[in-house]
Amino acid sequence: MFARVNSFGVQGLSGFAVTAEADISGGLPQFSIVGLPDSAVKEAADRVRSAAKNLGFAWPASRITVNLAPARLRKTGPVYDLPVLLALLCASGQLPSLNERFAFVGELSLNGALRPVTGMLPMALAAAETGVTHLFVPAENAAEAAAVEGLTVLGASDAAQVVAHLRGEAQLTPAPRQPFVPADGPDVPDFADVRGQLAARRGLEIAAAGGHNLLMIGPPGTGKSMLAKRMPGILPPLTQEEAVECTTICSVAGLLPSGSGLVGQRPFRSPHHSVSAAALAGGGASARPGEVSLAHNGVLFLDELPEFHRDALEVLRQPVEDGKVTVSRAAATVTYPSRFILLAAMNPCRCGYFGHPTRACTCTPSAIETYRRRVSGPLLDRIDLHVEVGPVQYSELAGSEKAECSADIRKRVIAARAVQTARYARDGIRCNGELSGQLLRRYCQPDAAAAALLQTAFDRLGLSARAYDRILKVSRTIADLAGCEQIGAAHLAEALQYRSLDRKYWYDK
């Protein structure tokens, strides 16, 4: 007897259709799974056998062959347990033939219970694209899969409920599709608690409004980390498209909590400085997404930037520049999205007090040079805004005047992003930080006074072509925050101020 059941797998961030074909033939009892399975898929034979017996199904005393088609794509993980079991029940006559528009995904425990699997959202998206109407999943994955329009998702706690539904004995209730509602504001500290640091606050606002990368440099205790932790509070809310992208990455990485739907707020990733290059960019046997992809549509915060391994910092070049990262491993080559705001903080030297107004630096000139050179010129050139964070004055700390709150800053950021969304509606980008090439020349034309100022700065400061582009992008964002259609001299002058620290600290010979 022969039977087939529809299922799905995941490669990178994309789901693909898989057909579980089961054949029961004469010969000595044997159970084999073919179709380029990995170890977890091969182990399905034991899980399926135990689940079938514990659920009261008859186990065929024959030669059983299961093929997971197409055989050219590697099958990974335990997601095929449920479809393999159903294919065997159909092939042995214990279950009628299944509707071709039904698909099944789920891991089996030895008693037949269904356990949640990773990568459910991309599989559900692939199911909707291929014409599947009903998707049977573990109950914990139902809310995630139900985020896909045009798909009836049926969650079950064990395989017996799925079989009862297919036999018409007890119907499963479709999971309700929850409308996407972005988080009103993440539960993070407020900018109202920050005293002083007006330049850093302004830089963070510009970075949030235009999607720009930012480096804060200053002595210890000046509030660099404190400011960074407040950055999520001023970012604009996620769009539904961005939420699907973030949820897909979290789902594939296994970081999505059971029973949750679409992610409602932008990610904020802050890896320790001991993180490896593979953990940042992605890797492992299955080419999992790394920190640069987990921060997609959000913030990647690197505290104590020079303390990161040099190879880890250099691996940031491609994702920062291109908004995507390609991970090549023996099993697969996968491209993940990685468009994030790079937010970094560092001290000006190893002891941290170079240039401090009251404390003397204990580092030698060569030690200072060595410490700064840990951040390479090419990486520094890819950071749009360089902000110096100085010591806070006593009067600012002791004063009773409250600073501007995150909610007010967020309103200006949202207004600036709305202008950019309307401007780039036909260009496939979302913010000024993504501008490049022809779009940069089209939308970032300075007026005569600003153009003359830029030419003077370019000649005197020895700016690179990349720095020139990034100054124009930042100027465009400053103009958007000011509600101006064209980049003026004031906007450009402010943007130039954020490109001075690399000359002060790196090229001060």
Coordinates of C-alpha atoms in Angstrom, one line a residue:
M1 CA 0.0 0.0 0.0
F2 CA 1.1 3.5 -0.8
A3 CA 0.1 6.9 0.6
R4 CA 1.3 10.5 0.6
V5 CA 0.9 13.4 3.0
N6 CA 1.8 17.1 2.5
S7 CA 4.2 18.8 4.9
F8 CA 6.8 21.6 4.8
G9 CA 10.4 22.3 5.7
V10 CA 12.6 25.4 6.2
Q11 CA 15.8 26.4 4.3
G12 CA 17.2 29.7 5.6
L13 CA 14.1 31.9 6.1
S14 CA 12.0 30.3 3.3
G15 CA 9.6 27.4 3.7
F16 CA 9.4 24.7 1.0
A17 CA 6.9 21.9 0.3
V18 CA 7.7 18.4 1.3
T19 CA 5.7 15.2 0.5
A20 CA 5.9 12.4 3.0
E21 CA 5.5 9.2 0.9
A22 CA 4.9 5.9 2.7
D23 CA 5.1 2.5 1.1
I24 CA 4.2 -0.8 2.9
S25 CA 5.5 -3.9 1.1
G26 CA 6.2 -7.6 1.8
G27 CA 9.4 -8.7 3.4
L28 CA 11.1 -8.7 6.8
P29 CA 9.9 -5.9 9.1
Q30 CA 12.0 -2.9 8.5
F31 CA 11.5 0.9 8.8
S32 CA 13.7 3.2 6.7
I33 CA 13.5 6.9 5.9
V34 CA 15.1 8.3 2.7
G35 CA 15.1 11.7 1.0
L36 CA 18.2 13.3 2.3
P37 CA 17.3 13.3 6.0
D38 CA 19.5 14.5 8.8
S39 CA 20.0 12.7 12.1
A40 CA 16.9 14.2 13.7
V41 CA 14.7 13.1 10.8
K42 CA 16.1 9.5 10.9
E43 CA 15.3 9.3 14.6
A44 CA 11.6 9.9 13.6
A45 CA 11.3 6.2 13.0
D46 CA 11.6 5.4 16.7
R47 CA 9.4 8.3 17.7
V48 CA 6.7 7.4 15.2
R49 CA 6.7 3.7 16.1
S50 CA 6.3 4.4 19.9
A51 CA 3.7 7.1 19.3
A52 CA 1.6 4.8 17.1
K53 CA 1.6 1.9 19.6
N54 CA 0.9 4.2 22.6
L55 CA -2.0 5.8 20.8
G56 CA -3.5 2.3 20.0
F57 CA -2.8 2.1 16.3
A58 CA -1.7 -1.2 14.7
W59 CA 1.9 -1.2 13.6
P60 CA 2.4 -3.0 10.2
A61 CA 4.7 -6.0 10.5
S62 CA 6.1 -5.4 7.0
R63 CA 8.8 -3.5 5.2
I64 CA 8.1 0.2 5.5
T65 CA 9.8 2.8 3.4
V66 CA 9.2 6.5 3.9
N67 CA 10.5 9.0 1.3
L68 CA 10.6 12.8 2.0
A69 CA 10.4 14.4 -1.4
P70 CA 12.0 16.3 -3.0
A71 CA 15.1 14.2 -2.3
R72 CA 17.5 17.0 -3.5
L73 CA 16.8 19.2 -0.5
R74 CA 18.1 18.3 2.9
K75 CA 15.4 17.7 5.6
T76 CA 16.3 18.8 9.1
G77 CA 14.6 18.7 12.4
P78 CA 11.7 16.7 13.9
V79 CA 8.9 18.6 12.0
Y80 CA 8.1 15.5 9.8
D81 CA 7.0 13.2 12.6
L82 CA 3.3 13.9 12.3
P83 CA 3.1 13.6 8.5
V84 CA 5.1 10.4 8.5
L85 CA 2.7 8.9 11.1
L86 CA -0.3 9.9 9.1
A87 CA 1.2 8.6 5.9
L88 CA 1.7 5.2 7.5
L89 CA -1.8 5.1 8.9
C90 CA -3.2 5.9 5.4
A91 CA -0.9 3.3 3.8
S92 CA -2.0 0.6 6.3
G93 CA -5.7 1.4 5.8
Q94 CA -6.3 2.8 9.3
L95 CA -7.0 6.3 7.9
P96 CA -8.8 7.3 4.7
S97 CA -6.9 9.2 2.0
L98 CA -6.3 12.8 2.9
N99 CA -7.4 16.0 1.1
E100 CA -4.5 17.3 -1.1
R101 CA -5.0 20.8 0.3
F102 CA -4.3 19.6 3.9
A103 CA -0.7 19.8 5.3
F104 CA 0.7 18.7 8.6
V105 CA 3.7 19.7 10.7
G106 CA 4.7 18.6 14.2
E107 CA 7.1 16.7 16.4
L108 CA 5.9 13.6 18.2
S109 CA 6.7 12.6 21.7
L110 CA 6.7 8.9 22.5
N111 CA 3.2 9.0 23.9
G112 CA 1.8 10.7 20.8
A113 CA 1.7 14.3 22.1
L114 CA 2.6 17.1 19.7
R115 CA 5.5 19.3 20.6
P116 CA 6.2 22.8 19.0
V117 CA 8.7 23.2 16.2
T118 CA 10.8 26.1 15.0
G119 CA 10.3 27.9 11.7
M120 CA 6.5 27.6 11.8
L121 CA 5.8 31.1 10.2
P122 CA 7.9 30.6 7.1
M123 CA 6.3 27.1 6.6
A124 CA 2.8 28.6 7.0
L125 CA 3.7 31.3 4.5
A126 CA 4.9 28.7 2.0
A127 CA 1.7 26.7 2.7
A128 CA -0.5 29.7 1.8
E129 CA 1.5 30.3 -1.4
T130 CA 1.2 26.7 -2.6
G131 CA -2.5 26.5 -2.2
V132 CA -2.9 24.7 1.1
T133 CA -6.1 25.6 2.8
H134 CA -5.8 23.7 6.1
L135 CA -2.6 23.4 8.1
F136 CA -2.4 21.1 11.2
V137 CA 0.2 22.1 13.7
P138 CA 1.0 21.7 17.4
A139 CA -1.2 23.8 19.6
E140 CA 1.7 25.9 20.8
N141 CA 2.5 26.9 17.1
A142 CA -1.1 27.7 16.2
A143 CA -1.0 31.5 17.0
E144 CA 2.2 31.9 15.0
A145 CA 0.8 30.1 11.9
A146 CA -2.6 31.9 12.2
A147 CA -0.9 35.2 11.4
V148 CA -0.9 34.1 7.7
E149 CA -3.9 35.3 5.8
G150 CA -6.0 32.8 3.8
L151 CA -4.9 29.8 5.8
T152 CA -7.1 27.7 8.3
V153 CA -4.8 26.7 11.1
L154 CA -5.8 23.8 13.3
G155 CA -3.8 23.3 16.5
A156 CA -3.8 19.9 18.3
S157 CA -2.2 18.8 21.5
D158 CA -1.6 15.2 20.2
A159 CA -1.8 13.1 17.1
A160 CA -5.0 11.4 18.3
Q161 CA -6.9 14.7 18.0
V162 CA -5.6 15.1 14.4
V163 CA -6.7 11.5 13.5
A164 CA -10.1 12.0 15.1
H165 CA -10.6 15.2 13.1
L166 CA -9.7 13.5 9.8
R167 CA -12.0 10.6 10.6
G168 CA -14.9 13.1 11.3
E169 CA -15.2 11.9 14.9
A170 CA -14.2 15.2 16.7
Q171 CA -13.5 18.5 14.9
L172 CA -10.6 20.7 15.8
T173 CA -11.4 24.4 16.3
P174 CA -9.5 26.7 13.9
A175 CA -7.1 29.1 15.6
P176 CA -8.3 32.7 15.5
R177 CA -6.3 35.1 13.4
Q178 CA -5.3 38.0 15.7
P179 CA -5.0 41.4 13.9
F180 CA -1.5 42.8 14.1
V181 CA -1.2 45.6 16.7
P182 CA 2.3 47.1 17.1
A183 CA 3.5 47.7 20.6
D184 CA 2.6 51.2 21.7
G185 CA 6.0 51.7 23.3
P186 CA 8.5 49.2 24.7
D187 CA 8.9 49.0 28.4
V188 CA 12.3 50.6 28.6
P189 CA 13.8 53.4 30.7
D190 CA 12.8 56.9 29.7
F191 CA 15.0 59.7 28.3
A192 CA 13.4 62.0 30.9
D193 CA 15.7 60.4 33.5
V194 CA 18.8 61.5 31.6
R195 CA 20.5 64.6 32.8
G196 CA 22.6 66.6 30.3
Q197 CA 24.1 65.0 27.3
L198 CA 22.1 67.1 24.8
A199 CA 24.4 66.2 21.9
A200 CA 24.1 62.5 22.5
R201 CA 20.3 62.8 22.8
R202 CA 20.2 64.7 19.6
G203 CA 22.4 62.1 17.9
L204 CA 20.2 59.2 19.0
E205 CA 17.1 61.1 17.8
I206 CA 18.6 61.6 14.3
A207 CA 19.8 57.9 14.2
A208 CA 16.2 56.7 15.1
A209 CA 14.6 59.1 12.6
G210 CA 16.8 58.1 9.6
G211 CA 17.9 54.6 10.5
H212 CA 21.6 55.7 10.9
N213 CA 24.5 54.0 12.6
L214 CA 25.9 55.8 15.6
L215 CA 29.1 55.6 17.7
M216 CA 29.3 57.2 21.2
I217 CA 32.8 57.8 22.5
G218 CA 33.6 59.2 26.0
P219 CA 35.0 58.3 29.4
P220 CA 33.5 55.8 31.8
G221 CA 30.4 56.9 33.7
T222 CA 29.1 59.4 31.3
G223 CA 26.0 57.5 30.4
K224 CA 26.8 55.8 27.1
S225 CA 25.2 52.5 28.0
M226 CA 22.3 54.2 29.8
L227 CA 21.5 56.3 26.6
A228 CA 21.7 53.2 24.4
K229 CA 19.2 51.3 26.6
R230 CA 16.7 54.1 26.0
M231 CA 17.0 53.9 22.2
P232 CA 14.1 51.4 21.7
G233 CA 11.8 53.9 23.4
I234 CA 12.1 56.4 20.6
L235 CA 12.0 54.1 17.6
P236 CA 8.9 54.1 15.4
P237 CA 6.4 51.2 15.7
L238 CA 6.9 48.1 13.5
T239 CA 4.9 47.8 10.4
Q240 CA 3.2 44.5 9.7
E241 CA 5.7 43.7 7.0
E242 CA 8.6 44.3 9.4
A243 CA 6.8 42.3 12.1
V244 CA 6.6 39.3 9.7
E245 CA 10.3 39.6 8.9
C246 CA 11.3 39.8 12.6
T247 CA 9.0 37.0 13.6
T248 CA 10.3 34.7 10.8
I249 CA 13.9 35.2 12.0
C250 CA 13.0 34.6 15.6
S251 CA 11.0 31.5 14.6
V252 CA 13.8 30.0 12.6
A253 CA 16.3 30.7 15.4
G254 CA 14.0 29.1 18.0
L255 CA 13.6 32.3 20.0
L256 CA 9.9 32.8 19.6
P257 CA 7.9 32.0 22.8
S258 CA 5.4 29.2 22.5
G259 CA 1.9 30.5 21.8
S260 CA 2.9 33.9 20.6
G261 CA 1.9 35.5 17.3
L262 CA 3.7 38.3 15.4
V263 CA 6.5 40.2 17.2
G264 CA 5.1 43.5 18.3
Q265 CA 8.3 45.6 19.0
R266 CA 11.6 46.2 17.4
P267 CA 14.5 44.0 18.5
F268 CA 17.3 45.3 20.7
R269 CA 20.3 43.0 20.7
S270 CA 23.3 43.6 22.9
P271 CA 25.9 40.7 22.6
H272 CA 28.8 40.5 25.0
H273 CA 32.2 41.6 23.6
S274 CA 33.4 38.0 23.8
V275 CA 31.0 37.0 21.0
S276 CA 32.5 35.1 18.1
A277 CA 32.4 36.2 14.4
A278 CA 30.1 33.2 13.7
A279 CA 27.7 34.2 16.5
L280 CA 27.5 37.7 15.1
A281 CA 27.1 36.8 11.4
G282 CA 25.4 33.5 11.8
G283 CA 26.6 29.9 11.3
G284 CA 26.7 26.5 12.9
A285 CA 25.9 23.2 11.2
S286 CA 22.5 24.5 9.9
A287 CA 23.6 28.1 9.2
R288 CA 21.5 29.7 11.9
P289 CA 20.9 33.4 11.9
G290 CA 23.3 35.5 14.0
E291 CA 23.0 38.6 16.0
V292 CA 23.1 40.9 12.9
S293 CA 20.0 39.1 11.6
L294 CA 18.3 38.9 15.0
A295 CA 18.6 42.7 15.2
H296 CA 16.9 43.1 11.8
N297 CA 14.6 46.1 11.8
G298 CA 15.9 47.0 15.2
V299 CA 19.1 47.9 17.1
L300 CA 22.4 46.1 17.5
F301 CA 24.2 47.6 20.4
L302 CA 28.0 46.9 20.8
D303 CA 29.2 48.2 24.2
E304 CA 33.0 48.6 24.6
L305 CA 33.5 48.3 20.9
P306 CA 37.3 47.9 20.8
E307 CA 37.0 44.9 23.2
F308 CA 35.3 42.8 20.5
H309 CA 37.5 40.4 18.6
R310 CA 38.9 42.0 15.4
D311 CA 37.5 39.3 13.2
A312 CA 34.0 39.8 14.8
L313 CA 34.1 43.5 14.1
E314 CA 35.3 43.1 10.5
V315 CA 32.5 40.6 9.8
L316 CA 30.1 43.6 10.3
R317 CA 31.2 45.3 7.1
Q318 CA 28.9 43.4 4.7
P319 CA 25.7 43.5 6.8
V320 CA 26.2 47.2 7.7
E321 CA 26.8 48.2 4.1
D322 CA 24.4 45.8 2.2
G323 CA 21.6 45.1 4.8
K324 CA 22.1 41.4 4.4
V325 CA 24.6 38.7 5.3
T326 CA 25.4 35.5 3.4
V327 CA 26.3 32.5 5.6
S328 CA 28.1 29.6 3.8
R329 CA 28.4 26.2 5.4
A330 CA 28.8 22.7 4.2
A331 CA 25.1 22.0 4.5
A332 CA 23.8 25.1 2.9
T333 CA 24.5 28.7 1.8
V334 CA 21.8 31.1 3.2
T335 CA 21.3 34.8 2.9
Y336 CA 19.6 36.5 5.9
P337 CA 18.4 40.1 6.1
S338 CA 20.4 42.3 8.5
R339 CA 19.2 45.9 8.2
F340 CA 19.6 47.3 11.6
I341 CA 20.8 50.4 13.4
L342 CA 24.4 49.8 14.6
L343 CA 24.7 51.5 18.0
A344 CA 28.2 51.4 19.5
A345 CA 30.0 52.8 22.5
M346 CA 33.6 53.0 23.5
N347 CA 36.2 54.8 25.7
P348 CA 38.8 57.0 24.1
C349 CA 41.6 54.9 25.5
R350 CA 42.1 51.8 27.6
C351 CA 41.9 53.6 31.0
G352 CA 39.1 55.7 29.6
Y353 CA 40.2 59.1 30.6
F354 CA 42.0 60.5 27.6
G355 CA 40.8 64.1 27.2
H356 CA 39.0 64.1 30.5
P357 CA 38.8 67.6 32.0
T358 CA 39.6 66.6 35.6
R359 CA 41.2 63.1 35.5
A360 CA 44.6 62.3 34.0
C361 CA 45.0 59.6 31.4
T362 CA 47.5 56.8 32.5
C363 CA 47.9 55.3 29.0
T364 CA 51.0 55.8 26.9
P365 CA 50.7 57.3 23.4
S366 CA 51.4 53.9 21.9
A367 CA 48.8 52.2 24.1
I368 CA 46.2 54.8 23.1
E369 CA 47.0 54.3 19.4
T370 CA 46.8 50.5 19.7
Y371 CA 43.5 50.7 21.5
R372 CA 41.9 52.9 18.9
R373 CA 43.2 50.9 16.0
R374 CA 41.2 48.0 17.2
V375 CA 38.3 49.8 15.4
S376 CA 39.3 49.8 11.7
G377 CA 38.9 52.7 9.4
P378 CA 36.6 50.9 7.0
L379 CA 34.2 50.0 9.8
L380 CA 34.4 53.5 11.3
D381 CA 33.6 54.9 7.8
R382 CA 30.4 52.9 7.8
I383 CA 29.1 54.6 11.0
D384 CA 27.1 57.7 10.1
L385 CA 27.2 59.6 13.4
H386 CA 30.1 60.0 15.7
V387 CA 29.1 61.6 19.0
E388 CA 31.3 62.6 21.9
V389 CA 29.8 62.0 25.3
G390 CA 31.5 64.1 28.0
P391 CA 31.2 64.2 31.8
V392 CA 28.0 65.5 33.2
Q393 CA 28.2 68.8 35.1
Y394 CA 27.2 68.9 38.8
S395 CA 24.6 71.6 38.0
E396 CA 22.9 69.3 35.5
L397 CA 22.8 66.4 38.0
A398 CA 21.6 68.4 40.9
G399 CA 19.1 70.5 39.0
S400 CA 15.4 69.9 39.3
E401 CA 14.5 70.5 35.7
K402 CA 13.3 67.4 33.9
A403 CA 14.6 66.5 30.5
E404 CA 12.4 65.8 27.5
C405 CA 10.7 62.4 27.7
S406 CA 10.9 59.5 25.2
A407 CA 7.3 59.9 24.1
D408 CA 7.9 63.5 22.8
I409 CA 11.1 62.5 21.0
R410 CA 9.3 59.5 19.5
K411 CA 6.6 61.7 18.0
R412 CA 9.2 63.6 16.1
V413 CA 10.8 60.4 14.9
I414 CA 7.5 59.0 13.8
A415 CA 6.7 62.2 11.9
A416 CA 10.1 62.1 10.1
R417 CA 9.7 58.4 9.2
A418 CA 6.3 59.1 7.8
V419 CA 7.8 61.7 5.5
Q420 CA 10.4 59.2 4.4
T421 CA 7.8 56.4 3.9
A422 CA 5.8 58.7 1.5
R423 CA 8.9 59.9 -0.3
Y424 CA 10.3 56.4 -1.0
A425 CA 7.0 54.6 -1.5
R426 CA 8.0 53.6 -5.1
D427 CA 11.7 52.9 -4.4
G428 CA 11.6 49.9 -2.2
I429 CA 13.3 51.5 0.8
R430 CA 12.0 52.6 4.2
C431 CA 14.3 55.3 5.5
N432 CA 17.2 57.7 4.7
G433 CA 19.8 55.3 6.0
E434 CA 19.0 52.9 3.1
L435 CA 19.6 55.4 0.4
S436 CA 22.3 54.6 -2.2
G437 CA 23.5 55.5 -5.7
Q438 CA 20.9 57.1 -7.9
L439 CA 18.4 57.6 -5.1
L440 CA 20.9 59.5 -3.1
R441 CA 21.5 61.9 -5.9
R442 CA 17.8 62.3 -6.5
Y443 CA 16.6 63.0 -3.0
C444 CA 19.6 64.6 -1.3
Q445 CA 20.3 67.7 -3.3
P446 CA 21.6 70.5 -1.1
D447 CA 20.9 74.1 -1.9
A448 CA 23.7 76.4 -3.1
A449 CA 25.0 77.5 0.3
A450 CA 25.0 73.9 1.6
A451 CA 26.7 72.6 -1.6
A452 CA 29.5 75.2 -1.1
L453 CA 29.9 74.2 2.5
L454 CA 30.1 70.5 1.6
Q455 CA 32.7 71.2 -1.0
T456 CA 34.9 73.1 1.5
A457 CA 34.5 70.3 4.1
F458 CA 35.3 67.6 1.6
D459 CA 38.5 69.4 0.5
R460 CA 39.7 70.3 4.0
L461 CA 38.8 67.1 5.9
G462 CA 39.8 64.6 3.2
L463 CA 36.5 62.8 3.4
S464 CA 36.0 59.5 1.6
A465 CA 33.3 58.9 -1.0
R466 CA 31.4 56.8 1.6
A467 CA 31.7 59.5 4.2
Y468 CA 30.4 62.0 1.6
D469 CA 27.3 59.8 1.0
R470 CA 26.6 59.4 4.7
I471 CA 26.9 63.1 5.4
L472 CA 24.2 63.7 2.8
K473 CA 22.0 61.0 4.3
V474 CA 22.3 62.5 7.8
S475 CA 21.6 65.9 6.4
R476 CA 18.5 64.6 4.7
T477 CA 17.3 63.2 8.1
I478 CA 18.0 66.5 9.9
A479 CA 16.0 68.4 7.2
D480 CA 13.1 65.9 7.6
L481 CA 13.1 66.5 11.4
A482 CA 13.0 70.2 10.7
G483 CA 10.2 69.8 8.2
C484 CA 12.3 71.2 5.3
E485 CA 12.0 69.9 1.7
Q486 CA 15.6 70.8 0.7
I487 CA 18.9 70.3 2.6
G488 CA 20.1 73.7 3.8
A489 CA 23.5 74.9 5.1
A490 CA 22.3 74.5 8.8
H491 CA 21.3 70.9 8.2
L492 CA 24.6 70.1 6.5
A493 CA 26.7 71.9 9.1
E494 CA 25.1 69.8 11.9
A495 CA 25.7 66.6 9.9
L496 CA 29.4 67.6 9.5
Q497 CA 29.8 67.9 13.2
Y498 CA 29.0 64.2 13.5
R499 CA 32.0 63.3 11.3
S500 CA 34.7 65.1 13.3
L501 CA 35.6 62.6 16.0
D502 CA 37.3 60.1 13.7
R503 CA 39.7 63.0 12.8
K504 CA 40.1 64.0 16.5
Y505 CA 40.8 60.5 17.9
W506 CA 42.0 58.5 14.9
Y507 CA 43.7 60.9 12.5
D508 CA 45.1 63.5 14.9
K509 CA 48.8 63.2 13.7

